[in-house]
Tab-separated table of C-alpha atoms in Angstrom:
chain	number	residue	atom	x	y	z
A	1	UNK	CA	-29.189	-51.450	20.982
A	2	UNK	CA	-31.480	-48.348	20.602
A	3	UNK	CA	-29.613	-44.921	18.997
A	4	UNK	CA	-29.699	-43.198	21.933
A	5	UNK	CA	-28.254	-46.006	24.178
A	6	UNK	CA	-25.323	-45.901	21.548
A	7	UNK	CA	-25.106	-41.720	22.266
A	8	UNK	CA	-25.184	-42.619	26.118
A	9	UNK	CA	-22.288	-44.802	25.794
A	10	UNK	CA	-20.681	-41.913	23.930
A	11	UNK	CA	-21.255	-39.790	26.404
A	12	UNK	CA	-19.597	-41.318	28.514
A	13	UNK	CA	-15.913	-42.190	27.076
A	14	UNK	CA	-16.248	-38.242	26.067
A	15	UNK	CA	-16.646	-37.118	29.458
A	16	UNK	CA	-14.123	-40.307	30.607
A	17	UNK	CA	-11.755	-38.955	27.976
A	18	UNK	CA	-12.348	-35.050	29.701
A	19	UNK	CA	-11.838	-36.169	32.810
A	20	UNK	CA	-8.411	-37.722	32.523
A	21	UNK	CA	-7.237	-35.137	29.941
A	22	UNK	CA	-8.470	-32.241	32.485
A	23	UNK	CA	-6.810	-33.902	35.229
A	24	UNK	CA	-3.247	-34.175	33.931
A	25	UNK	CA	-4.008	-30.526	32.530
A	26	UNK	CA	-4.627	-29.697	35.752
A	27	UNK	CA	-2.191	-31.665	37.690
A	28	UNK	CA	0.572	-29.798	35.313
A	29	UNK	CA	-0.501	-26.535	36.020
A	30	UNK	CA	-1.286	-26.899	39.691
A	31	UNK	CA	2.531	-27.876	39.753
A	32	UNK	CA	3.718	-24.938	38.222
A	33	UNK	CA	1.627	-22.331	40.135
A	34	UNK	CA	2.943	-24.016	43.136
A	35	UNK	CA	6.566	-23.503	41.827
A	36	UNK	CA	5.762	-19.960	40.798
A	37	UNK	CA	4.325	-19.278	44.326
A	38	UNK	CA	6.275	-20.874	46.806
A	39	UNK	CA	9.208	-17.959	47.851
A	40	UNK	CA	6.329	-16.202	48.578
A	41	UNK	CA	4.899	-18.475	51.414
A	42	UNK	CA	1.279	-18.337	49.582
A	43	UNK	CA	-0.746	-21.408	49.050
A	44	UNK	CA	-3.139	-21.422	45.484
A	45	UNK	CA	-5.832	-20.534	47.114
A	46	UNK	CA	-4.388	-17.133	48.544
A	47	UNK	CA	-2.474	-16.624	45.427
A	48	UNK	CA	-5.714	-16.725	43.608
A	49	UNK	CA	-7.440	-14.305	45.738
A	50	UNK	CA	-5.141	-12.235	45.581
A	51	UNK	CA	-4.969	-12.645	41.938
A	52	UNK	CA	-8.480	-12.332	41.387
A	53	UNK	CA	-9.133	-9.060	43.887
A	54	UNK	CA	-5.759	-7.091	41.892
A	55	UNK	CA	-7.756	-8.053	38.270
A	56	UNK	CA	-11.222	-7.446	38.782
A	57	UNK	CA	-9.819	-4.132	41.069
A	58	UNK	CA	-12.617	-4.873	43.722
A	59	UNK	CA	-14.031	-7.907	44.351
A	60	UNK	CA	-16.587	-9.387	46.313
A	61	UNK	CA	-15.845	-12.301	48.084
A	62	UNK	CA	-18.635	-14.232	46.256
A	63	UNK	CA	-16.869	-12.612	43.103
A	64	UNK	CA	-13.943	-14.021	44.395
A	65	UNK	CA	-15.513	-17.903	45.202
A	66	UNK	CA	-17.005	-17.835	42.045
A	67	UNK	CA	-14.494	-16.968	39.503
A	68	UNK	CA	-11.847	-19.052	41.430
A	69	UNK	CA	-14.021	-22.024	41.594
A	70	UNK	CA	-13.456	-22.752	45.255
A	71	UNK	CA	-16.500	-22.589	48.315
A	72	UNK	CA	-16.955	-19.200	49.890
A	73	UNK	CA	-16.252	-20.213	53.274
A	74	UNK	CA	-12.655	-21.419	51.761
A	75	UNK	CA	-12.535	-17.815	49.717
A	76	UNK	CA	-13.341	-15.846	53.130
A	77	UNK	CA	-11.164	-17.923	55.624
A	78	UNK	CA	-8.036	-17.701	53.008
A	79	UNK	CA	-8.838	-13.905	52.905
A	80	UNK	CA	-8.845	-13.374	56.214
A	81	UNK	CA	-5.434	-14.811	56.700
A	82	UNK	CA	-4.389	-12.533	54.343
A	83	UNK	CA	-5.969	-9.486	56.138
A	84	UNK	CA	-3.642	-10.364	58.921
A	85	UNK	CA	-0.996	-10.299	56.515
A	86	UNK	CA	-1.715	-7.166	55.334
A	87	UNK	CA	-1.975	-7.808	51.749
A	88	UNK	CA	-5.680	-7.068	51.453
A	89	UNK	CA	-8.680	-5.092	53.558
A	90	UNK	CA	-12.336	-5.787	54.011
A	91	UNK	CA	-15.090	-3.613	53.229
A	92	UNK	CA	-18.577	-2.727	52.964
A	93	UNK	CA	-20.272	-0.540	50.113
A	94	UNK	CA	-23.022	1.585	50.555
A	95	UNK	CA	-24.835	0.383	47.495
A	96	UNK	CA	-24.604	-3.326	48.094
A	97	UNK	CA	-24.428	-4.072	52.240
A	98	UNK	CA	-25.093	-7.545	52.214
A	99	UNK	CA	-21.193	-8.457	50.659
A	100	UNK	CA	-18.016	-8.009	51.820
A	101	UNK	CA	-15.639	-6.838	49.761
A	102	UNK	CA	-11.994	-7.257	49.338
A	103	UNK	CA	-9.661	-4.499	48.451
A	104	UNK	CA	-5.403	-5.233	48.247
A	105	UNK	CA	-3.087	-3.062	50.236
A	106	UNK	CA	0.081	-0.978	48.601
A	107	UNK	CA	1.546	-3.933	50.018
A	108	UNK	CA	-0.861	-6.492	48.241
A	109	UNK	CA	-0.341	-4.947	45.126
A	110	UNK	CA	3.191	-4.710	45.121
A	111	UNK	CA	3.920	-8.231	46.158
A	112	UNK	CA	1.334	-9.207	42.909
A	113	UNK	CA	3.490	-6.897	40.775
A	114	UNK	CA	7.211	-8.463	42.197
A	115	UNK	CA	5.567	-12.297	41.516
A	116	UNK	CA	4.808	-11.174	37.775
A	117	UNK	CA	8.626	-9.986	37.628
A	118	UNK	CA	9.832	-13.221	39.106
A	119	UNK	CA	7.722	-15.350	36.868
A	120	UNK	CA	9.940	-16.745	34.914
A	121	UNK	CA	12.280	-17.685	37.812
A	122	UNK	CA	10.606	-20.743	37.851
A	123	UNK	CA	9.785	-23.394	35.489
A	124	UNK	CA	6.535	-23.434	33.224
A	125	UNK	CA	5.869	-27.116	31.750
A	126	UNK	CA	2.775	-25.385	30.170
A	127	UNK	CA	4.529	-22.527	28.285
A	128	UNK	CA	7.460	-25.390	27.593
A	129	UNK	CA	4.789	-27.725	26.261
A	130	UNK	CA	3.192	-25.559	24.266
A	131	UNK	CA	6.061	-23.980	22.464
A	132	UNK	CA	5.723	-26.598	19.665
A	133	UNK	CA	2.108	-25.357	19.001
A	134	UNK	CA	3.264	-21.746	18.929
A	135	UNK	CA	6.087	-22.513	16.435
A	136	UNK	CA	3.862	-24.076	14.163
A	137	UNK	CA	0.562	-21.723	14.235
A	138	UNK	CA	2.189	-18.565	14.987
A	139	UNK	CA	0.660	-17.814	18.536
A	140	UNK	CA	-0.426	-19.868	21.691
A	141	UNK	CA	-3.407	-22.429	21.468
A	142	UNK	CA	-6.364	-20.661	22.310
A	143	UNK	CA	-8.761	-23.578	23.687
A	144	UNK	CA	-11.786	-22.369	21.932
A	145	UNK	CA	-13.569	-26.011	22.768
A	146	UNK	CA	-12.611	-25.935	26.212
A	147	UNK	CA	-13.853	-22.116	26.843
A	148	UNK	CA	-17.181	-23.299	24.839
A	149	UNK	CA	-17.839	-26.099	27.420
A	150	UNK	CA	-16.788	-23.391	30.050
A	151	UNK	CA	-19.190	-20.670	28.444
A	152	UNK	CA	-22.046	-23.410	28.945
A	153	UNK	CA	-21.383	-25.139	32.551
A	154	UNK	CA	-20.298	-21.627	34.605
A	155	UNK	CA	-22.765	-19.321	32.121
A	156	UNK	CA	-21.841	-16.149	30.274
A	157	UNK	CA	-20.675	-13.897	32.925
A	158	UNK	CA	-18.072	-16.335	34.094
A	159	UNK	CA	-16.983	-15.637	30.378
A	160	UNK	CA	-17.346	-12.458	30.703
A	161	UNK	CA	-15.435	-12.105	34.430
A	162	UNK	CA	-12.639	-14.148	32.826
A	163	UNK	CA	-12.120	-11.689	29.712
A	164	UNK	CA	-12.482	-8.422	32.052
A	165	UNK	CA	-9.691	-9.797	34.360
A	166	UNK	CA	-7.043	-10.665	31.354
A	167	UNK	CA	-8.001	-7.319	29.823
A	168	UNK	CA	-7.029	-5.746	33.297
A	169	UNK	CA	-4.251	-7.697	33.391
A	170	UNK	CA	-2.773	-7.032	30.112
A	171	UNK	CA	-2.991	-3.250	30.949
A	172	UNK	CA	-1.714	-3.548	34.506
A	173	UNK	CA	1.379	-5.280	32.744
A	174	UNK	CA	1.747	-2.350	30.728
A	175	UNK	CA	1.822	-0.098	32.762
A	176	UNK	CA	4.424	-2.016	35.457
A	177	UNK	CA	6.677	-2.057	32.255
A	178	UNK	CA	6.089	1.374	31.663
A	179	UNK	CA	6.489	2.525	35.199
A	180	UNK	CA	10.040	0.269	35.199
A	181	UNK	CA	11.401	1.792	32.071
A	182	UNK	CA	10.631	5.371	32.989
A	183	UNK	CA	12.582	4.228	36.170
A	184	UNK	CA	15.708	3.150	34.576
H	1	UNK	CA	11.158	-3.416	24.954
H	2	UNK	CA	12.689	-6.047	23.660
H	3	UNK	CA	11.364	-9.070	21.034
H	4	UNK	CA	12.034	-11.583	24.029
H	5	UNK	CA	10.353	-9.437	26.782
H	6	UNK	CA	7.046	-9.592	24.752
H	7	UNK	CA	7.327	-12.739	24.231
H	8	UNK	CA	7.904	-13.290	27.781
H	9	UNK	CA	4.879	-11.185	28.319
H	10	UNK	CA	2.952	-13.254	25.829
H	11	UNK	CA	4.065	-16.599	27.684
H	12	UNK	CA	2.778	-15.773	30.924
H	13	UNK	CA	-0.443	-14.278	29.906
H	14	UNK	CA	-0.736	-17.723	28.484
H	15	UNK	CA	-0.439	-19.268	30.566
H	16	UNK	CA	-1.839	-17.849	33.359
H	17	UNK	CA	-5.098	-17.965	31.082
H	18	UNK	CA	-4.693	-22.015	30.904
H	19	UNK	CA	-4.274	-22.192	34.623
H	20	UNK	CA	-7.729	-20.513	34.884
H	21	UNK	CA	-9.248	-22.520	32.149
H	22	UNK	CA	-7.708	-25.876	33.475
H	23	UNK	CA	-9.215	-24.972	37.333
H	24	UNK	CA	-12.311	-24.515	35.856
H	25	UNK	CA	-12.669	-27.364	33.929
H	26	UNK	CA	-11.319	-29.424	36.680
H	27	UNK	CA	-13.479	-28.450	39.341
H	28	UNK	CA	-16.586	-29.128	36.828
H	29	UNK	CA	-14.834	-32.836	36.172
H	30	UNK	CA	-14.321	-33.549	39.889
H	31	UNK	CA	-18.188	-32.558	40.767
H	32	UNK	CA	-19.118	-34.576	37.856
H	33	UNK	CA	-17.144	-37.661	38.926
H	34	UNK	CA	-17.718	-37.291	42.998
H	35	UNK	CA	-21.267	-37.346	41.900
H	36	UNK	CA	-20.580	-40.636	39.907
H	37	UNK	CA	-18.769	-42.389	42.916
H	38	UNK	CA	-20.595	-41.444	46.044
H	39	UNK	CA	-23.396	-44.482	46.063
H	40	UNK	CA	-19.904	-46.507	46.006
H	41	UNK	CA	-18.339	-45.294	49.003
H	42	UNK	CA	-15.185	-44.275	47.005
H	43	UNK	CA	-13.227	-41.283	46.534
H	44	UNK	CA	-11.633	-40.290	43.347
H	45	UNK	CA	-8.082	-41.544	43.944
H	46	UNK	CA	-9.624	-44.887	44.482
H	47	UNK	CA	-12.263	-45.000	41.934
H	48	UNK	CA	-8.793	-44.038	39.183
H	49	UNK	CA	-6.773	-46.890	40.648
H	50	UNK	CA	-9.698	-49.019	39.704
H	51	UNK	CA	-10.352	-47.700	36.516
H	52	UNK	CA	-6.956	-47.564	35.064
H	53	UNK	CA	-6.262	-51.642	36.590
H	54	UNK	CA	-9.512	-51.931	34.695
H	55	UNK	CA	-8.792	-50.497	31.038
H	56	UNK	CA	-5.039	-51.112	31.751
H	57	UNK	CA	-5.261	-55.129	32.296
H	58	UNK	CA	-2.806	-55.400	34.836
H	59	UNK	CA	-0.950	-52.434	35.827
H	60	UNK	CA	1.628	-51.988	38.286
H	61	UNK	CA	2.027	-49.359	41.259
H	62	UNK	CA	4.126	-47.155	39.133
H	63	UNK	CA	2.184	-47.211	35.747
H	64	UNK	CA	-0.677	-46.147	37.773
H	65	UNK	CA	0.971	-43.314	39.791
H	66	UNK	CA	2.052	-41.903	36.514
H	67	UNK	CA	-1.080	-42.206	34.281
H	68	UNK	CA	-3.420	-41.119	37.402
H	69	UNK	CA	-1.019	-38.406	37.427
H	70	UNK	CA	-0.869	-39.133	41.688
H	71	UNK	CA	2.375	-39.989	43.688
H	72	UNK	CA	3.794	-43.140	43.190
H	73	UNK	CA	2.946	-43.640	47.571
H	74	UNK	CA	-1.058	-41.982	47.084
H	75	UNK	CA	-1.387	-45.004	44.298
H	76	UNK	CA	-0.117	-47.570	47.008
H	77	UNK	CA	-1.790	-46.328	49.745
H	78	UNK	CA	-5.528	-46.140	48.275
H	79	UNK	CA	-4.762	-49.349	46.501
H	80	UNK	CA	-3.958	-51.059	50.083
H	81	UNK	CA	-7.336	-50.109	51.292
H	82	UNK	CA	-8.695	-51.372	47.908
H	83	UNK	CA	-7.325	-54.296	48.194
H	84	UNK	CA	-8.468	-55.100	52.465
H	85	UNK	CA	-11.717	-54.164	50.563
H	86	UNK	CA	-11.448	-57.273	48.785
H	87	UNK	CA	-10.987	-55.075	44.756
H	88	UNK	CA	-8.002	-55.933	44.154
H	89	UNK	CA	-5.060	-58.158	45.003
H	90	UNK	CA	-0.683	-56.771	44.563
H	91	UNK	CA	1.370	-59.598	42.606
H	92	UNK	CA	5.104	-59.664	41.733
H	93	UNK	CA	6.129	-60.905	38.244
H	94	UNK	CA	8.617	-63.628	37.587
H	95	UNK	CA	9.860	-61.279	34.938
H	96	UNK	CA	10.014	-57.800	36.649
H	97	UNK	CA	10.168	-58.205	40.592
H	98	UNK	CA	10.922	-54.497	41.445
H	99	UNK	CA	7.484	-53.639	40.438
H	100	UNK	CA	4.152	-54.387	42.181
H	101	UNK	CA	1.327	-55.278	40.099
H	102	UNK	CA	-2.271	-54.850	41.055
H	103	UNK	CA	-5.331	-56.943	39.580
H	104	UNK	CA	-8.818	-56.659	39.845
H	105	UNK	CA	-10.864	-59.258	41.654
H	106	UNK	CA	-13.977	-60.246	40.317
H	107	UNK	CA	-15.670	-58.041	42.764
H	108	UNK	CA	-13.388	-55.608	41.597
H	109	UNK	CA	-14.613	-55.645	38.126
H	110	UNK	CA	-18.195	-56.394	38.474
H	111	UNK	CA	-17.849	-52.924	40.524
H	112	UNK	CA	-16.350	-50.945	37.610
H	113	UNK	CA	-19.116	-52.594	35.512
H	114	UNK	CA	-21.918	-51.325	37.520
H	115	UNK	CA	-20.355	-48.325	38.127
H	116	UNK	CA	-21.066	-47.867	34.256
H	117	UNK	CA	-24.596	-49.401	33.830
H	118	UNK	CA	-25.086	-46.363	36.833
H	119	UNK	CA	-23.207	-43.664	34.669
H	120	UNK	CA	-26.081	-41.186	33.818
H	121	UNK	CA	-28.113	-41.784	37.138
H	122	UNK	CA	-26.240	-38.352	37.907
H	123	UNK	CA	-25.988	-35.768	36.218
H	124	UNK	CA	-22.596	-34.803	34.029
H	125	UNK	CA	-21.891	-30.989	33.080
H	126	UNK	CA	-18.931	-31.992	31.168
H	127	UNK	CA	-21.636	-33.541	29.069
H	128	UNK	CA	-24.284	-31.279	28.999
H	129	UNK	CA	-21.463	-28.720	28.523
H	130	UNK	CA	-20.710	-30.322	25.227
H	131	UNK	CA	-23.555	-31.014	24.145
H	132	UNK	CA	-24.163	-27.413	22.063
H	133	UNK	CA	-20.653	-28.450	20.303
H	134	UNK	CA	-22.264	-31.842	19.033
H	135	UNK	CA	-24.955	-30.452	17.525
H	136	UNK	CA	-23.217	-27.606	16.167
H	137	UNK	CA	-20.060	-30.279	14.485
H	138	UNK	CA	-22.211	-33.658	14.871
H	139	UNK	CA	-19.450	-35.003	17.533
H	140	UNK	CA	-18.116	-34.335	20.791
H	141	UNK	CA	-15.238	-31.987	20.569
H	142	UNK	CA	-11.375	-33.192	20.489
H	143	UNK	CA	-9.634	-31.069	22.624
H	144	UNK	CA	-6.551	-31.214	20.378
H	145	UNK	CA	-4.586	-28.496	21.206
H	146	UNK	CA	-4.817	-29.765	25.256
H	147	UNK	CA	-4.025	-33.128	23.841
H	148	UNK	CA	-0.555	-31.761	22.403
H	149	UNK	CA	0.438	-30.027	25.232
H	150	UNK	CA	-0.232	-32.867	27.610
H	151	UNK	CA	1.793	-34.900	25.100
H	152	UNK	CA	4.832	-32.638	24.976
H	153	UNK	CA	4.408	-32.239	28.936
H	154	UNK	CA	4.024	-35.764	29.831
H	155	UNK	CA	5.686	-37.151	26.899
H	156	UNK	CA	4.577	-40.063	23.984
H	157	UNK	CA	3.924	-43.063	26.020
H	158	UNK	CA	1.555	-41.242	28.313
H	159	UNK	CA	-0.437	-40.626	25.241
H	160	UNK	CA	0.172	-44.179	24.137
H	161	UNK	CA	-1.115	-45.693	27.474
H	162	UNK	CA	-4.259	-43.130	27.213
H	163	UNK	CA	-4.860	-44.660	23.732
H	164	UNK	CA	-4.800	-47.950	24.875
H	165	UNK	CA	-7.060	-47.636	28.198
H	166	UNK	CA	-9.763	-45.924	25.754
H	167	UNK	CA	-9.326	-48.931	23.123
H	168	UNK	CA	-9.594	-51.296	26.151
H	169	UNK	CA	-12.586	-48.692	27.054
H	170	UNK	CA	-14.477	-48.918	24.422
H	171	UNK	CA	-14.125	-52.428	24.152
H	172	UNK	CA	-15.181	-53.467	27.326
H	173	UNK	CA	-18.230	-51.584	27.568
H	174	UNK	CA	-19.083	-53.745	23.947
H	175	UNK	CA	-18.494	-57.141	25.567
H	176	UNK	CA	-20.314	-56.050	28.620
H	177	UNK	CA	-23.506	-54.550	26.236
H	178	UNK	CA	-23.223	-58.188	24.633
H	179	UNK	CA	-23.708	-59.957	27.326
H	180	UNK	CA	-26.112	-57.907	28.855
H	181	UNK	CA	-28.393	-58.321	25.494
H	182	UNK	CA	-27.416	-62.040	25.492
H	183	UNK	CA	-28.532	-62.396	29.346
H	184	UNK	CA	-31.907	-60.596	28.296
């Protein structure tokens, strides 16, 4: 057996190993966005657009099919639905013709800003199952060999889409917060 | 604010951030594998029903449904058409009638066999993904910190059953290189 059939063979229970491990991940978390979601009559794929156009403040709908990994006929249909919703509007831009963009509504906004208040309404097995790490390093697992593989199949402005949108969203929590205590 | 608030804050920035991380690994996994499975005329529920009868050695309906992380009726549905496709056949055990066991024909397992001598006939991000990461630590990463929280969320014997269908893995793919050297 040469030395690289032996890395082959590697290869593959790695990526076996990946696969069921990403699955499960996945599985776990698709369970809990659906529990997070579901008063709210959205399916993922809405929630995510919806996620996606209130963090990058402006996205296109390839934007929007590429940073939610899902096609851009299922990013534009799911849009459109919630056009007639009201939660979001279509436009053009005078710089860039050729894509639509998608900009949320007061109403949009708001309902993002009410499903961040209820979040916690509903159960998290991720946050639950990762308490354990937390207690013992001092913060939440950070995935560093998971966002390396990410870095390398979706390319550095995925990356770089992903850390804009947390960034926004940090700040956009701050603010609610802030806008909620000056309220009370 | 209080201490709890931020760490309410904290949680759900969390993750949210895995949920994005887990859909994008996931997608790049279920290209990888549809890729894998479409000379075979299978889809990915059925290809996992295969695979874990395969490492597993006799598995029943539910041990499936819970390590393929799919509903218990999903598992018996795909493994009906398996079976009228002549992969598999159900059994009952003297020992434990409630459950229904599934088994791999011979055409069942000479399929999973193939399937592997055909592994790298298409192409595997997951792998090329990774492959920076060997280089960089001379093995394929561990994903340990995903590895915990899928062991907190779906509890020890999940785990132990992965172990085992990797052992069995690994194993099988030796006998198989054996024979294929002996054979040649």
């Amino acid at each position: 057996m040469s030395g690289e059939s032996y890395t082959m063979k590697d290869a593959m229970l790695y990526s076996q190993r990946v696969a069921q491990l990403s699955k499960a991940l996945w599985k776990a978390v698709e369970k809990d966005w659906q529990n997070w979601i579901k008063p709210y009559d959205l399916n993922i794929n809405e929630h995510h657009i919806l996620w996606i156009s209130f963090h990058l403040k402006g996205a296109s709908i390839s934007d929007i099919a590429r940073f939610g990994v899902m096609h851009v006929s299922t990013a534009f249909n799911f849009s459109k639905k919630l056009e007639e919703r009201g939660y979001l509007t279509f436009s053009k831009r005078d710089d860039d013709k050729r894509n639509t963009y998608v900009d949320l509504t007061d109403e949009g906004n708001a309902l993002i800003l009410k499903m961040y208040d209820h979040y916690h309404d509903s159960n998290h097995s991720i946050i639950d199952g990762s308490l354990p790490l937390k207690e013992l390093y001092g913060r939440f697992p950070e995935f560093l060999d998971v966002m390396a593989v990410i870095r390398n199949i979706y390319g550095e402005d995925f990356i770089e889409i992903f850390d804009r949108s947390f960034s926004n969203f940090k700040s956009s929590l701050e603010e609610h917060e802030d806008r909620l205590i000056a309220r009370s």
